[in-house]
């Protein structure tokens, strides 16, 4: 079947159509700010922009990010075929200005111009037992990626030990350090455990959850709620202008670690939280946030 | 709401204070990492006239070329300004720039430059790409497009009622410094309590 056309539509939607759960949380955040303050005005601009982008089919943000694809595919599928179709859709999406050319060779400083390059886009493949195809896409902006960070526990200057209280301290520190630079209010993905690389991956994968979707682990769900309260006491506010909303949501995941290591990774997602999913079930194409 | 139009005089810019909301019209030049490096290392003359008493915009836009070969801005919000901190004050001095638009604010060196040479830092709403592109009425010209690529080129644009907030003024005021200090104190208290 033709995969390029539905993937092109997936990219268009991801870039121009903010998920409704995110839009709703931005509206709630505005309602919590005092009218006509800089924070309140920022939310007005954000919400107006979200509607305009959806109507015009133009990128919500000009930084259309790094493209991260998660592809679940049935037995008999070939990764190279998926890569080929998705890459063709990415090139066309760039020509149609759904995407900005964002793939730069770090050695020559040359922008490839079409978003293709070494590990660009980045693919995570998973062959599953189902007959369906699921393609999830995240557009991860550079500004918010730059304030994402990794710690290891224990951390003496923060007085953080190797437990969930220690994790809580690190996340507060990371969001304090980010200030408005990751386009606050942010959605905070946290990965606990694993090796350094997988720790970051786990943090980012949390961002496929919907606003309000708590962790299945009771302890982590508790920590998510506590951290959401902590972070919104900081007063950083939208764009770092000061205000009551610094974080829209906190999502935490954990995985086993080596006895000697204890990594905590924080993936900061800007308010322009762009993720979309494409489903192909019995040849029927549908989209989800 | 203060309406400003380029060219902007030093007197006008020194009247602005942290927290003022501004609608900017006139000529603005986009410049980010490679552009700032070039302006310091080679001091090119081709942007001199466009920048004098005008405004730099830290932005890497999404653009479209129409059938007649004219460029249009499709999405054009601000990029993080902190990366230009090593260059900004000197660029303001060299090119007599009256304002810098970006996001996230800038550091002490830039704050000093704003004070010394009469300029301000305007904050645009990060992520508001489509809305800001709609305030760009015309692309006048572009420099270094082939060499730097779309996001990094110098785009000389005509804007109308570009919504901005002054977050660093020409008197040493910085909203970013203030929020950093306040939030850091709260963070330290929280970290010690739990």
PDB file of N, CA and C in Angstrom, chain A residues 38 41-42 45-46 48-49 52-53 56 58-64 97 99-102 109-111 143 146 158 165 168-169 172-173 176-177 179-183 230-231 233-236 239-242 271-272, chain B residues 21 32 34 59-65 74-80 82-83 103-104 123-131 134 146-151 165 167 175-176 179-180 182-184 186-188 190-191 194:
ATOM      1  N   UNK A  38       1.578  40.225  31.726  1.00  0.00           N
ATOM      2  CA  UNK A  38       2.373  39.680  30.611  1.00  0.00           C
ATOM      3  C   UNK A  38       2.103  38.178  30.405  1.00  0.00           C
ATOM      4  N   UNK A  41      -1.202  37.695  28.651  1.00  0.00           N
ATOM      5  CA  UNK A  41      -1.065  38.098  27.242  1.00  0.00           C
ATOM      6  C   UNK A  41      -0.332  37.049  26.415  1.00  0.00           C
ATOM      7  N   UNK A  42       0.679  36.425  27.018  1.00  0.00           N
ATOM      8  CA  UNK A  42       1.410  35.369  26.297  1.00  0.00           C
ATOM      9  C   UNK A  42       0.450  34.243  25.911  1.00  0.00           C
ATOM     10  N   UNK A  45      -1.688  35.173  22.950  1.00  0.00           N
ATOM     11  CA  UNK A  45      -0.937  35.074  21.688  1.00  0.00           C
ATOM     12  C   UNK A  45      -0.773  33.619  21.288  1.00  0.00           C
ATOM     13  N   UNK A  46      -0.416  32.771  22.258  1.00  0.00           N
ATOM     14  CA  UNK A  46      -0.219  31.344  21.983  1.00  0.00           C
ATOM     15  C   UNK A  46      -1.501  30.729  21.420  1.00  0.00           C
ATOM     16  N   UNK A  48      -4.132  32.167  20.073  1.00  0.00           N
ATOM     17  CA  UNK A  48      -4.502  32.725  18.767  1.00  0.00           C
ATOM     18  C   UNK A  48      -3.644  32.083  17.672  1.00  0.00           C
ATOM     19  N   UNK A  49      -2.365  31.945  17.977  1.00  0.00           N
ATOM     20  CA  UNK A  49      -1.440  31.328  17.016  1.00  0.00           C
ATOM     21  C   UNK A  49      -1.824  29.873  16.713  1.00  0.00           C
ATOM     22  N   UNK A  52      -4.715  29.925  14.322  1.00  0.00           N
ATOM     23  CA  UNK A  52      -4.304  30.385  12.989  1.00  0.00           C
ATOM     24  C   UNK A  52      -3.554  29.279  12.241  1.00  0.00           C
ATOM     25  N   UNK A  53      -2.657  28.607  12.952  1.00  0.00           N
ATOM     26  CA  UNK A  53      -1.836  27.564  12.318  1.00  0.00           C
ATOM     27  C   UNK A  53      -2.716  26.421  11.821  1.00  0.00           C
ATOM     28  N   UNK A  56      -4.656  27.741   8.737  1.00  0.00           N
ATOM     29  CA  UNK A  56      -3.832  27.995   7.546  1.00  0.00           C
ATOM     30  C   UNK A  56      -2.997  26.777   7.128  1.00  0.00           C
ATOM     31  N   UNK A  58      -0.230  25.908   8.503  1.00  0.00           N
ATOM     32  CA  UNK A  58       1.171  26.330   8.534  1.00  0.00           C
ATOM     33  C   UNK A  58       1.766  25.955   9.894  1.00  0.00           C
ATOM     34  N   UNK A  59       3.094  25.852   9.963  1.00  0.00           N
ATOM     35  CA  UNK A  59       3.707  25.398  11.217  1.00  0.00           C
ATOM     36  C   UNK A  59       3.349  26.293  12.410  1.00  0.00           C
ATOM     37  N   UNK A  60       2.920  25.676  13.502  1.00  0.00           N
ATOM     38  CA  UNK A  60       2.639  26.384  14.756  1.00  0.00           C
ATOM     39  C   UNK A  60       3.887  27.171  15.125  1.00  0.00           C
ATOM     40  N   UNK A  61       5.023  26.485  15.071  1.00  0.00           N
ATOM     41  CA  UNK A  61       6.318  27.106  15.373  1.00  0.00           C
ATOM     42  C   UNK A  61       7.224  26.900  14.171  1.00  0.00           C
ATOM     43  N   UNK A  62       8.031  27.938  13.875  1.00  0.00           N
ATOM     44  CA  UNK A  62       8.950  27.818  12.724  1.00  0.00           C
ATOM     45  C   UNK A  62      10.024  26.768  12.963  1.00  0.00           C
ATOM     46  N   UNK A  63      10.326  26.500  14.245  1.00  0.00           N
ATOM     47  CA  UNK A  63      11.242  25.393  14.513  1.00  0.00           C
ATOM     48  C   UNK A  63      10.404  24.118  14.523  1.00  0.00           C
ATOM     49  N   UNK A  64      10.369  23.464  13.391  1.00  0.00           N
ATOM     50  CA  UNK A  64       9.567  22.250  13.267  1.00  0.00           C
ATOM     51  C   UNK A  64      10.337  21.051  13.820  1.00  0.00           C
ATOM     52  N   UNK A  97       6.568  23.316   2.947  1.00  0.00           N
ATOM     53  CA  UNK A  97       6.741  24.186   4.122  1.00  0.00           C
ATOM     54  C   UNK A  97       5.962  23.706   5.348  1.00  0.00           C
ATOM     55  N   UNK A  99       7.543  21.648   7.087  1.00  0.00           N
ATOM     56  CA  UNK A  99       8.771  21.510   7.872  1.00  0.00           C
ATOM     57  C   UNK A  99       9.817  22.508   7.396  1.00  0.00           C
ATOM     58  N   UNK A 100      10.628  22.996   8.343  1.00  0.00           N
ATOM     59  CA  UNK A 100      11.790  23.803   7.991  1.00  0.00           C
ATOM     60  C   UNK A 100      12.963  22.851   7.790  1.00  0.00           C
ATOM     61  N   UNK A 101      13.851  23.137   6.850  1.00  0.00           N
ATOM     62  CA  UNK A 101      15.031  22.249   6.732  1.00  0.00           C
ATOM     63  C   UNK A 101      15.873  22.342   7.997  1.00  0.00           C
ATOM     64  N   UNK A 102      15.967  21.256   8.735  1.00  0.00           N
ATOM     65  CA  UNK A 102      16.599  21.296  10.054  1.00  0.00           C
ATOM     66  C   UNK A 102      17.718  20.274  10.214  1.00  0.00           C
ATOM     67  N   UNK A 109      28.956  22.085   8.311  1.00  0.00           N
ATOM     68  CA  UNK A 109      27.989  23.143   8.638  1.00  0.00           C
ATOM     69  C   UNK A 109      26.941  23.337   7.552  1.00  0.00           C
ATOM     70  N   UNK A 110      26.851  22.387   6.626  1.00  0.00           N
ATOM     71  CA  UNK A 110      25.910  22.506   5.508  1.00  0.00           C
ATOM     72  C   UNK A 110      24.548  21.919   5.900  1.00  0.00           C
ATOM     73  N   UNK A 111      23.502  22.697   5.607  1.00  0.00           N
ATOM     74  CA  UNK A 111      22.129  22.220   5.828  1.00  0.00           C
ATOM     75  C   UNK A 111      21.740  21.386   4.616  1.00  0.00           C
ATOM     76  N   UNK A 143      15.243  24.492  20.925  1.00  0.00           N
ATOM     77  CA  UNK A 143      15.341  25.288  22.153  1.00  0.00           C
ATOM     78  C   UNK A 143      15.031  24.467  23.383  1.00  0.00           C
ATOM     79  N   UNK A 146      17.741  21.878  24.027  1.00  0.00           N
ATOM     80  CA  UNK A 146      18.929  22.469  24.650  1.00  0.00           C
ATOM     81  C   UNK A 146      18.821  22.585  26.169  1.00  0.00           C
ATOM     82  N   UNK A 158      23.054  19.425  45.673  1.00  0.00           N
ATOM     83  CA  UNK A 158      21.604  19.559  45.831  1.00  0.00           C
ATOM     84  C   UNK A 158      21.094  18.721  47.014  1.00  0.00           C
ATOM     85  N   UNK A 165      12.984  10.921  46.366  1.00  0.00           N
ATOM     86  CA  UNK A 165      13.107  12.300  46.880  1.00  0.00           C
ATOM     87  C   UNK A 165      14.271  12.995  46.162  1.00  0.00           C
ATOM     88  N   UNK A 168      13.144  14.031  42.800  1.00  0.00           N
ATOM     89  CA  UNK A 168      12.295  15.227  42.869  1.00  0.00           C
ATOM     90  C   UNK A 168      13.148  16.497  42.929  1.00  0.00           C
ATOM     91  N   UNK A 169      14.214  16.453  43.691  1.00  0.00           N
ATOM     92  CA  UNK A 169      15.110  17.611  43.806  1.00  0.00           C
ATOM     93  C   UNK A 169      15.772  17.952  42.466  1.00  0.00           C
ATOM     94  N   UNK A 172      13.332  19.682  40.009  1.00  0.00           N
ATOM     95  CA  UNK A 172      13.133  21.095  40.376  1.00  0.00           C
ATOM     96  C   UNK A 172      14.332  21.917  39.903  1.00  0.00           C
ATOM     97  N   UNK A 173      15.528  21.386  40.120  1.00  0.00           N
ATOM     98  CA  UNK A 173      16.747  22.100  39.708  1.00  0.00           C
ATOM     99  C   UNK A 173      16.789  22.293  38.183  1.00  0.00           C
ATOM    100  N   UNK A 176      14.283  24.942  37.116  1.00  0.00           N
ATOM    101  CA  UNK A 176      14.796  26.248  37.537  1.00  0.00           C
ATOM    102  C   UNK A 176      15.867  26.718  36.545  1.00  0.00           C
ATOM    103  N   UNK A 177      16.775  25.829  36.195  1.00  0.00           N
ATOM    104  CA  UNK A 177      17.844  26.208  35.275  1.00  0.00           C
ATOM    105  C   UNK A 177      17.322  26.536  33.877  1.00  0.00           C
ATOM    106  N   UNK A 179      14.550  28.019  33.114  1.00  0.00           N
ATOM    107  CA  UNK A 179      13.813  29.296  33.093  1.00  0.00           C
ATOM    108  C   UNK A 179      12.787  29.282  31.945  1.00  0.00           C
ATOM    109  N   UNK A 180      12.744  30.360  31.153  1.00  0.00           N
ATOM    110  CA  UNK A 180      11.767  30.386  30.054  1.00  0.00           C
ATOM    111  C   UNK A 180      12.335  29.854  28.755  1.00  0.00           C
ATOM    112  N   UNK A 181      13.613  29.434  28.781  1.00  0.00           N
ATOM    113  CA  UNK A 181      14.350  29.146  27.541  1.00  0.00           C
ATOM    114  C   UNK A 181      13.800  27.984  26.713  1.00  0.00           C
ATOM    115  N   UNK A 182      13.095  27.056  27.343  1.00  0.00           N
ATOM    116  CA  UNK A 182      12.545  25.934  26.576  1.00  0.00           C
ATOM    117  C   UNK A 182      11.132  26.223  26.099  1.00  0.00           C
ATOM    118  N   UNK A 183      10.769  27.507  26.037  1.00  0.00           N
ATOM    119  CA  UNK A 183       9.411  27.949  25.704  1.00  0.00           C
ATOM    120  C   UNK A 183       8.404  27.402  26.712  1.00  0.00           C
ATOM    121  N   UNK A 230       5.225  21.391  42.812  1.00  0.00           N
ATOM    122  CA  UNK A 230       6.520  22.060  43.086  1.00  0.00           C
ATOM    123  C   UNK A 230       6.865  23.039  41.965  1.00  0.00           C
ATOM    124  N   UNK A 231       6.810  22.559  40.736  1.00  0.00           N
ATOM    125  CA  UNK A 231       7.292  23.354  39.599  1.00  0.00           C
ATOM    126  C   UNK A 231       6.440  24.611  39.402  1.00  0.00           C
ATOM    127  N   UNK A 233       5.192  26.319  41.662  1.00  0.00           N
ATOM    128  CA  UNK A 233       5.474  27.307  42.718  1.00  0.00           C
ATOM    129  C   UNK A 233       6.648  28.205  42.326  1.00  0.00           C
ATOM    130  N   UNK A 234       7.398  27.812  41.295  1.00  0.00           N
ATOM    131  CA  UNK A 234       8.644  28.522  40.979  1.00  0.00           C
ATOM    132  C   UNK A 234       8.419  29.946  40.468  1.00  0.00           C
ATOM    133  N   UNK A 235       7.264  30.196  39.851  1.00  0.00           N
ATOM    134  CA  UNK A 235       6.971  31.562  39.391  1.00  0.00           C
ATOM    135  C   UNK A 235       7.686  31.960  38.105  1.00  0.00           C
ATOM    136  N   UNK A 236       8.204  31.013  37.372  1.00  0.00           N
ATOM    137  CA  UNK A 236       8.898  31.338  36.102  1.00  0.00           C
ATOM    138  C   UNK A 236       7.876  31.812  35.072  1.00  0.00           C
ATOM    139  N   UNK A 239       7.042  31.819  28.970  1.00  0.00           N
ATOM    140  CA  UNK A 239       8.171  32.550  28.387  1.00  0.00           C
ATOM    141  C   UNK A 239       9.161  33.067  29.427  1.00  0.00           C
ATOM    142  N   UNK A 240       8.968  32.665  30.698  1.00  0.00           N
ATOM    143  CA  UNK A 240       9.852  33.176  31.742  1.00  0.00           C
ATOM    144  C   UNK A 240       9.532  34.609  32.134  1.00  0.00           C
ATOM    145  N   UNK A 241       8.292  35.070  31.840  1.00  0.00           N
ATOM    146  CA  UNK A 241       7.882  36.437  32.174  1.00  0.00           C
ATOM    147  C   UNK A 241       7.378  36.542  33.614  1.00  0.00           C
ATOM    148  N   UNK A 242       7.357  35.424  34.337  1.00  0.00           N
ATOM    149  CA  UNK A 242       6.742  35.387  35.658  1.00  0.00           C
ATOM    150  C   UNK A 242       5.289  34.984  35.500  1.00  0.00           C
ATOM    151  N   UNK A 271       5.755  24.376  25.091  1.00  0.00           N
ATOM    152  CA  UNK A 271       4.279  24.381  25.087  1.00  0.00           C
ATOM    153  C   UNK A 271       3.758  23.884  23.734  1.00  0.00           C
ATOM    154  N   UNK A 272       4.529  24.112  22.664  1.00  0.00           N
ATOM    155  CA  UNK A 272       4.113  23.649  21.327  1.00  0.00           C
ATOM    156  C   UNK A 272       4.446  22.159  21.211  1.00  0.00           C
TER     157      UNK A 272
ATOM    158  N   UNK B  21       4.752  46.971  26.564  1.00  0.00           N
ATOM    159  CA  UNK B  21       4.356  46.179  25.396  1.00  0.00           C
ATOM    160  C   UNK B  21       4.406  47.097  24.176  1.00  0.00           C
ATOM    161  N   UNK B  32      20.949  34.992  12.969  1.00  0.00           N
ATOM    162  CA  UNK B  32      21.204  34.112  14.101  1.00  0.00           C
ATOM    163  C   UNK B  32      22.642  33.665  14.116  1.00  0.00           C
ATOM    164  N   UNK B  34      25.205  31.861  12.521  1.00  0.00           N
ATOM    165  CA  UNK B  34      26.263  32.093  11.517  1.00  0.00           C
ATOM    166  C   UNK B  34      26.340  33.573  11.158  1.00  0.00           C
ATOM    167  N   UNK B  59      15.826  34.796  14.469  1.00  0.00           N
ATOM    168  CA  UNK B  59      14.759  33.974  13.894  1.00  0.00           C
ATOM    169  C   UNK B  59      15.276  33.180  12.701  1.00  0.00           C
ATOM    170  N   UNK B  60      14.868  31.936  12.618  1.00  0.00           N
ATOM    171  CA  UNK B  60      15.143  31.108  11.439  1.00  0.00           C
ATOM    172  C   UNK B  60      13.799  30.689  10.853  1.00  0.00           C
ATOM    173  N   UNK B  61      13.309  31.422   9.875  1.00  0.00           N
ATOM    174  CA  UNK B  61      11.919  31.237   9.430  1.00  0.00           C
ATOM    175  C   UNK B  61      11.700  30.024   8.535  1.00  0.00           C
ATOM    176  N   UNK B  62      10.422  29.662   8.392  1.00  0.00           N
ATOM    177  CA  UNK B  62       9.995  28.790   7.296  1.00  0.00           C
ATOM    178  C   UNK B  62       9.523  29.729   6.198  1.00  0.00           C
ATOM    179  N   UNK B  63      10.039  29.561   4.981  1.00  0.00           N
ATOM    180  CA  UNK B  63       9.730  30.505   3.895  1.00  0.00           C
ATOM    181  C   UNK B  63       9.150  29.781   2.682  1.00  0.00           C
ATOM    182  N   UNK B  64       8.499  30.563   1.826  1.00  0.00           N
ATOM    183  CA  UNK B  64       7.915  30.016   0.597  1.00  0.00           C
ATOM    184  C   UNK B  64       8.267  30.969  -0.536  1.00  0.00           C
ATOM    185  N   UNK B  65       8.612  30.382  -1.706  1.00  0.00           N
ATOM    186  CA  UNK B  65       8.886  31.219  -2.882  1.00  0.00           C
ATOM    187  C   UNK B  65       7.695  31.066  -3.820  1.00  0.00           C
ATOM    188  N   UNK B  74       6.303  32.027   6.182  1.00  0.00           N
ATOM    189  CA  UNK B  74       5.208  31.094   6.484  1.00  0.00           C
ATOM    190  C   UNK B  74       5.060  30.911   8.001  1.00  0.00           C
ATOM    191  N   UNK B  75       6.187  30.787   8.689  1.00  0.00           N
ATOM    192  CA  UNK B  75       6.199  30.630  10.141  1.00  0.00           C
ATOM    193  C   UNK B  75       7.504  31.234  10.645  1.00  0.00           C
ATOM    194  N   UNK B  76       7.419  32.118  11.632  1.00  0.00           N
ATOM    195  CA  UNK B  76       8.620  32.897  11.960  1.00  0.00           C
ATOM    196  C   UNK B  76       8.650  33.402  13.392  1.00  0.00           C
ATOM    197  N   UNK B  77       8.632  32.519  14.351  1.00  0.00           N
ATOM    198  CA  UNK B  77       8.787  32.909  15.757  1.00  0.00           C
ATOM    199  C   UNK B  77      10.258  33.087  16.105  1.00  0.00           C
ATOM    200  N   UNK B  78      10.540  33.546  17.328  1.00  0.00           N
ATOM    201  CA  UNK B  78      11.922  33.800  17.743  1.00  0.00           C
ATOM    202  C   UNK B  78      12.678  32.529  18.107  1.00  0.00           C
ATOM    203  N   UNK B  79      13.990  32.581  17.979  1.00  0.00           N
ATOM    204  CA  UNK B  79      14.849  31.495  18.454  1.00  0.00           C
ATOM    205  C   UNK B  79      15.550  31.970  19.733  1.00  0.00           C
ATOM    206  N   UNK B  80      16.192  31.056  20.440  1.00  0.00           N
ATOM    207  CA  UNK B  80      16.867  31.385  21.700  1.00  0.00           C
ATOM    208  C   UNK B  80      18.011  32.363  21.480  1.00  0.00           C
ATOM    209  N   UNK B  82      20.298  33.469  23.721  1.00  0.00           N
ATOM    210  CA  UNK B  82      21.502  33.295  24.539  1.00  0.00           C
ATOM    211  C   UNK B  82      22.729  32.909  23.709  1.00  0.00           C
ATOM    212  N   UNK B  83      22.495  32.207  22.587  1.00  0.00           N
ATOM    213  CA  UNK B  83      23.635  31.775  21.772  1.00  0.00           C
ATOM    214  C   UNK B  83      24.396  32.949  21.156  1.00  0.00           C
ATOM    215  N   UNK B 103      14.096  35.402  22.103  1.00  0.00           N
ATOM    216  CA  UNK B 103      13.407  34.820  23.252  1.00  0.00           C
ATOM    217  C   UNK B 103      14.414  34.349  24.283  1.00  0.00           C
ATOM    218  N   UNK B 104      13.989  34.342  25.535  1.00  0.00           N
ATOM    219  CA  UNK B 104      14.832  33.819  26.612  1.00  0.00           C
ATOM    220  C   UNK B 104      15.742  34.848  27.261  1.00  0.00           C
ATOM    221  N   UNK B 123      11.176  40.899  23.660  1.00  0.00           N
ATOM    222  CA  UNK B 123      10.868  39.472  23.696  1.00  0.00           C
ATOM    223  C   UNK B 123       9.630  39.207  22.852  1.00  0.00           C
ATOM    224  N   UNK B 124       9.731  38.286  21.916  1.00  0.00           N
ATOM    225  CA  UNK B 124       8.561  37.848  21.151  1.00  0.00           C
ATOM    226  C   UNK B 124       8.066  36.549  21.789  1.00  0.00           C
ATOM    227  N   UNK B 125       6.861  36.127  21.457  1.00  0.00           N
ATOM    228  CA  UNK B 125       6.337  34.890  22.055  1.00  0.00           C
ATOM    229  C   UNK B 125       6.895  33.681  21.307  1.00  0.00           C
ATOM    230  N   UNK B 126       7.713  32.909  21.993  1.00  0.00           N
ATOM    231  CA  UNK B 126       8.311  31.718  21.394  1.00  0.00           C
ATOM    232  C   UNK B 126       7.236  30.745  20.964  1.00  0.00           C
ATOM    233  N   UNK B 127       7.386  30.187  19.774  1.00  0.00           N
ATOM    234  CA  UNK B 127       6.414  29.212  19.281  1.00  0.00           C
ATOM    235  C   UNK B 127       5.266  29.823  18.497  1.00  0.00           C
ATOM    236  N   UNK B 128       5.138  31.173  18.558  1.00  0.00           N
ATOM    237  CA  UNK B 128       4.004  31.808  17.861  1.00  0.00           C
ATOM    238  C   UNK B 128       4.356  32.060  16.393  1.00  0.00           C
ATOM    239  N   UNK B 129       4.796  31.015  15.717  1.00  0.00           N
ATOM    240  CA  UNK B 129       5.357  31.132  14.373  1.00  0.00           C
ATOM    241  C   UNK B 129       4.406  31.649  13.321  1.00  0.00           C
ATOM    242  N   UNK B 130       3.200  31.093  13.295  1.00  0.00           N
ATOM    243  CA  UNK B 130       2.246  31.511  12.267  1.00  0.00           C
ATOM    244  C   UNK B 130       1.778  32.938  12.501  1.00  0.00           C
ATOM    245  N   UNK B 131       1.452  33.263  13.752  1.00  0.00           N
ATOM    246  CA  UNK B 131       0.963  34.604  14.085  1.00  0.00           C
ATOM    247  C   UNK B 131       1.982  35.677  13.700  1.00  0.00           C
ATOM    248  N   UNK B 134       2.348  36.274  10.002  1.00  0.00           N
ATOM    249  CA  UNK B 134       1.266  37.094   9.458  1.00  0.00           C
ATOM    250  C   UNK B 134       1.527  38.597   9.637  1.00  0.00           C
ATOM    251  N   UNK B 146      22.319  30.954   0.044  1.00  0.00           N
ATOM    252  CA  UNK B 146      22.941  29.702  -0.419  1.00  0.00           C
ATOM    253  C   UNK B 146      23.970  29.188   0.579  1.00  0.00           C
ATOM    254  N   UNK B 147      24.747  30.110   1.088  1.00  0.00           N
ATOM    255  CA  UNK B 147      25.842  29.719   1.979  1.00  0.00           C
ATOM    256  C   UNK B 147      25.341  29.237   3.348  1.00  0.00           C
ATOM    257  N   UNK B 148      24.370  29.942   3.928  1.00  0.00           N
ATOM    258  CA  UNK B 148      23.931  29.658   5.297  1.00  0.00           C
ATOM    259  C   UNK B 148      22.675  28.787   5.375  1.00  0.00           C
ATOM    260  N   UNK B 149      21.922  28.683   4.283  1.00  0.00           N
ATOM    261  CA  UNK B 149      20.651  27.939   4.331  1.00  0.00           C
ATOM    262  C   UNK B 149      19.519  28.816   4.862  1.00  0.00           C
ATOM    263  N   UNK B 150      18.285  28.322   4.716  1.00  0.00           N
ATOM    264  CA  UNK B 150      17.101  29.126   5.060  1.00  0.00           C
ATOM    265  C   UNK B 150      17.100  29.660   6.495  1.00  0.00           C
ATOM    266  N   UNK B 151      17.300  28.789   7.519  1.00  0.00           N
ATOM    267  CA  UNK B 151      17.161  29.313   8.875  1.00  0.00           C
ATOM    268  C   UNK B 151      18.209  30.354   9.243  1.00  0.00           C
ATOM    269  N   UNK B 165       7.382  42.458  23.913  1.00  0.00           N
ATOM    270  CA  UNK B 165       7.478  42.975  25.277  1.00  0.00           C
ATOM    271  C   UNK B 165       8.940  43.349  25.519  1.00  0.00           C
ATOM    272  N   UNK B 167      11.938  43.281  27.615  1.00  0.00           N
ATOM    273  CA  UNK B 167      12.343  42.554  28.823  1.00  0.00           C
ATOM    274  C   UNK B 167      13.745  42.952  29.292  1.00  0.00           C
ATOM    275  N   UNK B 175      14.094  41.804  33.060  1.00  0.00           N
ATOM    276  CA  UNK B 175      13.074  40.930  33.646  1.00  0.00           C
ATOM    277  C   UNK B 175      13.653  39.530  33.876  1.00  0.00           C
ATOM    278  N   UNK B 176      14.531  39.087  32.972  1.00  0.00           N
ATOM    279  CA  UNK B 176      15.094  37.731  33.047  1.00  0.00           C
ATOM    280  C   UNK B 176      15.924  37.546  34.314  1.00  0.00           C
ATOM    281  N   UNK B 179      13.487  37.413  37.358  1.00  0.00           N
ATOM    282  CA  UNK B 179      12.762  36.137  37.495  1.00  0.00           C
ATOM    283  C   UNK B 179      13.724  35.020  37.896  1.00  0.00           C
ATOM    284  N   UNK B 180      14.932  35.054  37.340  1.00  0.00           N
ATOM    285  CA  UNK B 180      15.948  34.051  37.675  1.00  0.00           C
ATOM    286  C   UNK B 180      16.241  34.091  39.179  1.00  0.00           C
ATOM    287  N   UNK B 182      14.396  35.405  41.682  1.00  0.00           N
ATOM    288  CA  UNK B 182      13.232  35.032  42.495  1.00  0.00           C
ATOM    289  C   UNK B 182      12.972  33.522  42.461  1.00  0.00           C
ATOM    290  N   UNK B 183      12.970  32.956  41.251  1.00  0.00           N
ATOM    291  CA  UNK B 183      12.618  31.534  41.118  1.00  0.00           C
ATOM    292  C   UNK B 183      13.712  30.654  41.716  1.00  0.00           C
ATOM    293  N   UNK B 184      14.946  31.124  41.657  1.00  0.00           N
ATOM    294  CA  UNK B 184      16.058  30.349  42.186  1.00  0.00           C
ATOM    295  C   UNK B 184      15.951  30.242  43.712  1.00  0.00           C
ATOM    296  N   UNK B 186      13.150  30.354  45.427  1.00  0.00           N
ATOM    297  CA  UNK B 186      12.046  29.420  45.712  1.00  0.00           C
ATOM    298  C   UNK B 186      12.513  27.972  45.506  1.00  0.00           C
ATOM    299  N   UNK B 187      13.268  27.742  44.413  1.00  0.00           N
ATOM    300  CA  UNK B 187      13.757  26.389  44.120  1.00  0.00           C
ATOM    301  C   UNK B 187      14.665  25.893  45.252  1.00  0.00           C
ATOM    302  N   UNK B 188      15.561  26.754  45.713  1.00  0.00           N
ATOM    303  CA  UNK B 188      16.467  26.360  46.811  1.00  0.00           C
ATOM    304  C   UNK B 188      15.684  25.995  48.072  1.00  0.00           C
ATOM    305  N   UNK B 190      12.534  24.921  48.240  1.00  0.00           N
ATOM    306  CA  UNK B 190      11.841  23.646  48.001  1.00  0.00           C
ATOM    307  C   UNK B 190      12.795  22.473  48.141  1.00  0.00           C
ATOM    308  N   UNK B 191      13.966  22.598  47.527  1.00  0.00           N
ATOM    309  CA  UNK B 191      14.936  21.500  47.527  1.00  0.00           C
ATOM    310  C   UNK B 191      15.390  21.183  48.955  1.00  0.00           C
ATOM    311  N   UNK B 194      12.240  19.371  51.132  1.00  0.00           N
ATOM    312  CA  UNK B 194      11.767  18.008  50.857  1.00  0.00           C
ATOM    313  C   UNK B 194      12.802  16.942  51.200  1.00  0.00           C
TER     314      UNK B 194
END
